[in-house]
Amino acid sequence: MKISDYKLYIQKIYPIVTIIFIATIFIFIADKIDYTSPDYSETDLAKYRAMAESSPSLNFDIPKPFVYRIFAPWLAGILPLNLDLSFFLLNSIFLILLAITSYYFLLYHKVEKKIALFVTICFILNRYFFAFLAFDYFQFGDTLSYFLHLISFFLFTKKRWVLFSITLIIGILTREVALLIIPVGYLFLYEKKILLKNYLKYSVAILPSILVFIFFRVLVKIEGDENYLTQIISGFELFEPESIVKKFFISVTPFAFLSIVYSKELYTFFLKHLYLLILFIGTVFSSFFGFDHERLMSPTAPVFFLFLAIILEQTVQSKKWKSHKGKIFGTIITLAFLSTFYHLWGIIKLPNREITLIVTVILNLFMLIIFLILKHSTLTKN
């Protein structure tokens, strides 16, 4: 093997090795939830642990909608390991795979490799889309579903219909969020002007997962007043100013003001990628079914960080900032790192909710200043 071949190989694997390394570090920095604490006795993790303990059998004594999310706890339960270790290892592995897949999602949309790596690291530093899932590793189903969501995207873009269908079925049995990919796929086929016959193949490919979704809910009867209608009514009742701020701004700290400063660019972005707009709208709608405002926006992470990558390419990578881009990228990643600190999880925790709020506001304001400077320089240049 020639030296030039070694260099090419290193250049090829460097981003992946970097992602694995940084993701692994921040999985451990996020710390591990104390599932024995009374504070968590009635939370989601208690249901998932009970389901895993029954594996390989299925536990139908779990309330809705958890009883339908059978695959992740079943998988954790069949491994010949301690239940705690099983959930932690599976969740960590798929979190790393999620980060790697997010990197390739950016590359698919023609983002330059260095920017794609930088933005992927920003994703890893997100306290709600990554750190929380690392902390509460019993939410393995969430991690797996987001990973399968991105894999489903790549499979239907490559017209791998059989694998896409199987992945979607597993996704449906993991978490309902898998349904979001269905309208995204149709709009993608339309936008890319893909041959009409592929619409039929796509429709056939999604049919088994839809049937699984329906039949499983018809066959498994769970007593209780809560259903999808009551969930969404509760979700709409919670959709107040505080909820809006949490969903659309706090969730993407420290980049909360990106969509405001670059609102025209965001409009153009969605015009060019209507299938991503459908994903965003679908995620907002699905977020009404739960109460974790920020975390439930996780399916929008690929959309948001793709837009961030495009803005960074258009501004920081421009000739005007060539001699300063190292400092700009350094400042951005520093703010992103500081935003990982939280009062509920992490090896180093902030003192309380109030301090977290103050830090969040300060970091977002600093990033706003950076965005405004970059925006002004672009307008001046034009």
PDB file of C-alpha atoms in Angstrom, residues 105 123 129 142 145-146 149-150 175 177-178 180 276 279-280 282-284 286-287 294-304:
ATOM      1  CA  PHE A 105     -27.286  12.630   6.156  1.00  0.00           C
ATOM      2  CA  PHE A 123     -25.463  17.631  17.433  1.00  0.00           C
ATOM      3  CA  PHE A 129     -31.247  15.355  21.330  1.00  0.00           C
ATOM      4  CA  ASP A 142     -36.147   6.627  21.368  1.00  0.00           C
ATOM      5  CA  SER A 145     -36.300   4.863  16.555  1.00  0.00           C
ATOM      6  CA  TYR A 146     -34.366   8.012  15.552  1.00  0.00           C
ATOM      7  CA  HIS A 149     -35.758   6.894  10.996  1.00  0.00           C
ATOM      8  CA  LEU A 150     -32.585   8.065   9.252  1.00  0.00           C
ATOM      9  CA  ARG A 175     -42.008   3.839  18.533  1.00  0.00           C
ATOM     10  CA  VAL A 177     -42.486   8.246  15.348  1.00  0.00           C
ATOM     11  CA  ALA A 178     -41.570   5.824  12.539  1.00  0.00           C
ATOM     12  CA  LEU A 180     -43.351  10.276  10.105  1.00  0.00           C
ATOM     13  CA  LEU A 276     -37.972  18.054   5.207  1.00  0.00           C
ATOM     14  CA  LEU A 279     -40.884  15.997   8.545  1.00  0.00           C
ATOM     15  CA  PHE A 280     -40.708  19.161  10.643  1.00  0.00           C
ATOM     16  CA  GLY A 282     -45.079  16.009  11.365  1.00  0.00           C
ATOM     17  CA  THR A 283     -42.722  16.159  14.333  1.00  0.00           C
ATOM     18  CA  VAL A 284     -44.440  19.245  15.732  1.00  0.00           C
ATOM     19  CA  SER A 286     -46.446  14.281  17.071  1.00  0.00           C
ATOM     20  CA  SER A 287     -45.011  16.347  19.926  1.00  0.00           C
ATOM     21  CA  GLU A 294     -37.735  19.699  24.021  1.00  0.00           C
ATOM     22  CA  ARG A 295     -37.015  15.968  23.699  1.00  0.00           C
ATOM     23  CA  LEU A 296     -40.033  15.316  21.489  1.00  0.00           C
ATOM     24  CA  MET A 297     -38.544  17.632  18.861  1.00  0.00           C
ATOM     25  CA  SER A 298     -35.656  15.187  18.342  1.00  0.00           C
ATOM     26  CA  PRO A 299     -36.865  13.967  14.900  1.00  0.00           C
ATOM     27  CA  THR A 300     -36.282  17.510  13.608  1.00  0.00           C
ATOM     28  CA  ALA A 301     -32.572  17.328  14.512  1.00  0.00           C
ATOM     29  CA  PRO A 302     -31.471  16.248  10.987  1.00  0.00           C
ATOM     30  CA  VAL A 303     -33.478  19.130   9.492  1.00  0.00           C
ATOM     31  CA  PHE A 304     -32.184  21.752  11.916  1.00  0.00           C
TER      32      PHE A 304
END
